[in-house]
CSV table of C-alpha atoms in Angstrom, one decimal:
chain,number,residue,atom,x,y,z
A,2,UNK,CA,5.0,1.6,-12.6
A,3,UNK,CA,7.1,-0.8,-10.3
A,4,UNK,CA,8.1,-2.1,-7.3
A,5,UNK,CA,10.8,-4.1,-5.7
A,6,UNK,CA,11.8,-5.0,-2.3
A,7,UNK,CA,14.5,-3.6,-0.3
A,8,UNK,CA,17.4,-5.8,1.9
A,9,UNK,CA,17.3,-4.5,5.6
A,10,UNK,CA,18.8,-6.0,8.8
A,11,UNK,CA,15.2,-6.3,10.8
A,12,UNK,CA,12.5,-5.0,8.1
A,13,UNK,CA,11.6,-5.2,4.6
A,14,UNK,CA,11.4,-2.3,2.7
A,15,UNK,CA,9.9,-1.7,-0.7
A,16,UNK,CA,10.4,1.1,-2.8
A,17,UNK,CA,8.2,2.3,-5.6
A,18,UNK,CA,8.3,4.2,-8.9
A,19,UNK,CA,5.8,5.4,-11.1
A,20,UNK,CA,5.5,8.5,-13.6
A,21,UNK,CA,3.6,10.4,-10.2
A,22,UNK,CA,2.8,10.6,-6.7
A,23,UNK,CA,-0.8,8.6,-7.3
A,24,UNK,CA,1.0,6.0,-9.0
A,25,UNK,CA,3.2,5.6,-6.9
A,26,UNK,CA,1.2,5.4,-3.7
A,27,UNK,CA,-0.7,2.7,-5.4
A,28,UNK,CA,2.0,0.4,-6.5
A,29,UNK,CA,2.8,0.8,-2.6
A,30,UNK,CA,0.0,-0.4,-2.0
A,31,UNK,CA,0.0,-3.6,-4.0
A,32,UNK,CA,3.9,-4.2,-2.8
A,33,UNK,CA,2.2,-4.4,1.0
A,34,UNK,CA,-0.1,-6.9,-0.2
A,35,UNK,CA,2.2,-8.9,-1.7
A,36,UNK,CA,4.6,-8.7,1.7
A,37,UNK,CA,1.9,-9.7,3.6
A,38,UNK,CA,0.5,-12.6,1.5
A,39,UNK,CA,3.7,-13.8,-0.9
A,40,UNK,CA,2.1,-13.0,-4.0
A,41,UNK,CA,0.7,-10.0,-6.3
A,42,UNK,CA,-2.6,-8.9,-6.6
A,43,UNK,CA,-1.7,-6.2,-9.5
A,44,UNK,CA,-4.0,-8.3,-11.4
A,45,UNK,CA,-6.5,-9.7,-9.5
A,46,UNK,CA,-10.4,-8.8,-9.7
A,47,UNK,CA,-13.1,-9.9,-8.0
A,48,UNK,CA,-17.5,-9.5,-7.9
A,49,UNK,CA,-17.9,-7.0,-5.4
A,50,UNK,CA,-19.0,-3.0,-5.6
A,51,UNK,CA,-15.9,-0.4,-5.4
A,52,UNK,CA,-15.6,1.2,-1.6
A,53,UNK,CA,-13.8,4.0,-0.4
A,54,UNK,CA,-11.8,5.1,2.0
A,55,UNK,CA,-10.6,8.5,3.2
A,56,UNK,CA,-7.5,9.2,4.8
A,57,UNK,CA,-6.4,12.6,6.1
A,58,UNK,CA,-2.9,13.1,7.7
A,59,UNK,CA,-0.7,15.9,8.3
A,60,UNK,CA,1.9,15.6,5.4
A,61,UNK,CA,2.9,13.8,2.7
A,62,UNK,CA,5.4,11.2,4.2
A,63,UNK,CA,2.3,10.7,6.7
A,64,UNK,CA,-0.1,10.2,4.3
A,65,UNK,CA,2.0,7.5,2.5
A,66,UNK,CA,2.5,5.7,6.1
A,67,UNK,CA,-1.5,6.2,7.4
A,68,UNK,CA,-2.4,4.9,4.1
A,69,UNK,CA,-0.3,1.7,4.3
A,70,UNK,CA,-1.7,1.2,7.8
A,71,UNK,CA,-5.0,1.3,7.3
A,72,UNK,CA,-4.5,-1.0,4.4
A,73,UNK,CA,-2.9,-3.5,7.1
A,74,UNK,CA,-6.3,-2.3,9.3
A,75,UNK,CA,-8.3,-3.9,6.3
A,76,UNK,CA,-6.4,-7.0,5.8
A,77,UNK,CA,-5.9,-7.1,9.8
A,78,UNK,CA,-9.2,-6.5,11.1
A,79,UNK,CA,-11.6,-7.0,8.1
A,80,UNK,CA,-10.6,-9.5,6.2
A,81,UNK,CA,-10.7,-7.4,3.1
A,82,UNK,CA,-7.9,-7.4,0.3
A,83,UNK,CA,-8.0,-4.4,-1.3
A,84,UNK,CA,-8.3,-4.6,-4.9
A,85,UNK,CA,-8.4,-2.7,-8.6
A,86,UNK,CA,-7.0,0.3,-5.9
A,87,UNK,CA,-7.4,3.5,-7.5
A,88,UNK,CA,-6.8,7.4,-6.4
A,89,UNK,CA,-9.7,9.2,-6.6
A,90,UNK,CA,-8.4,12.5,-5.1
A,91,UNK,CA,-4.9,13.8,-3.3
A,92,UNK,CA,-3.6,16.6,-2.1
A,93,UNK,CA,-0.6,17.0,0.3
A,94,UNK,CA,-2.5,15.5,3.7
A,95,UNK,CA,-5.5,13.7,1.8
A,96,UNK,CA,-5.8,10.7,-0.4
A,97,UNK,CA,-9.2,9.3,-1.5
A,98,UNK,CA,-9.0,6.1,-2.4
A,99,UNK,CA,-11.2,3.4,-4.3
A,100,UNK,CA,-10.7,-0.1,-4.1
A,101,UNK,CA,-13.0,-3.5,-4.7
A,102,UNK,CA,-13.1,-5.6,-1.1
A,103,UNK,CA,-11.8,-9.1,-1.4
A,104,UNK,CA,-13.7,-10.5,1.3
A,105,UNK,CA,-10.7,-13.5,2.0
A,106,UNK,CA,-10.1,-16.2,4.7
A,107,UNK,CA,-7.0,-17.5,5.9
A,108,UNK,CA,-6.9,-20.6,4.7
A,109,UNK,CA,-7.0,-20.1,1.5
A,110,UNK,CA,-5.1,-16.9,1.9
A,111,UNK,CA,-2.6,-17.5,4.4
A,112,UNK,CA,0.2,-14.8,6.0
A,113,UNK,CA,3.2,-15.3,4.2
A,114,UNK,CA,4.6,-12.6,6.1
A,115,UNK,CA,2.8,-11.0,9.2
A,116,UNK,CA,3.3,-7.2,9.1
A,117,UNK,CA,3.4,-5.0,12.3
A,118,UNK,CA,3.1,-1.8,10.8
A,119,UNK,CA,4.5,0.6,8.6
A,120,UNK,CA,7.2,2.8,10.3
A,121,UNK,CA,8.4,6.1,8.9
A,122,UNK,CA,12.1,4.5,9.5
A,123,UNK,CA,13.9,5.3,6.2
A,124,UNK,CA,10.7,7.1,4.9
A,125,UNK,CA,12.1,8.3,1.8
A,126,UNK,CA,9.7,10.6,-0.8
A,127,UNK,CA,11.8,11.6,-4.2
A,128,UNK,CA,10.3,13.7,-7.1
A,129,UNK,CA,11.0,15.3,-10.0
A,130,UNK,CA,9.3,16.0,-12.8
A,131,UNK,CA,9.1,12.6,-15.1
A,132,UNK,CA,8.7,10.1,-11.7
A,133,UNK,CA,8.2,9.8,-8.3
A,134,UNK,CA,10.0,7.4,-5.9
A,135,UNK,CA,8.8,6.0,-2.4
A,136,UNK,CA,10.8,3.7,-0.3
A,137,UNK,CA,9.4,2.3,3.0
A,138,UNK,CA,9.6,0.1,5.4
A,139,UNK,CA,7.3,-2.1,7.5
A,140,UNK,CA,7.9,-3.8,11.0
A,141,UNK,CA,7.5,-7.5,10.9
């Protein structure tokens, strides 16, 4: 699984691969995180109790976007990092996801890059049958 950052005019964009669409939704999830705070958190742990979080959307390019966004709702709004993310259960318009809260501050977590949102702006979902690719961009 990998993920590397792509060159656009306004926003960054990020695209993904992993062996399949789970992997691949989570190492978009750690390529947001390290947008937003300059740094990875592939391997970063911490003492807390795994949460979840359900999201339910009307496709798959939709799931991949609402997910994102209520990762930037965490960080946002909650002060949580997700962390140790994990798939639980997917289907086309439904992701259940696991994840250990990182209960952070911003001073010794500053923005290295403030994110507006994720867009669906050069949403791109390819797959075949040894790996799955996901590029996206976010609004900054």
């Amino acid at each position: 699984m990998t993920y590397k950052f792509l060159d656009h005019t306004s926003d960054i964009g990020v695209e993904v691969r992993s062996s399949d669409f789970k992997g691949a939704l989570v190492e978009a999830i750690f390529g947001l995180i390290e947008i937003i705070f300059g740094k990875s958190f592939v391997d970063f742990d911490c003492n807390a109790n795994f949460e979840t979080l359900e999201i339910s959307s009307f496709d798959k390019e939709s799931l991949i976007v609402d997910t994102l966004n209520e990762i930037l709702y965490l960080i946002d709004t909650r002060k949580i990092i997700p962390v140790k993310p994990e798939i639980l259960d997917l289907s086309n318009n439904k992701v259940i996801l696991r994840y250990k809260p990182f209960h952070f501050n911003f001073d010794d977590y500053p923005i290295h890059l403030y994110v507006k949102a994720v867009t669906f702006h050069q949403l791109e979902i390819i797959e075949n049958e040894n790996e799955t690719i996901i590029k996206y961009f976010v609004d900054i």
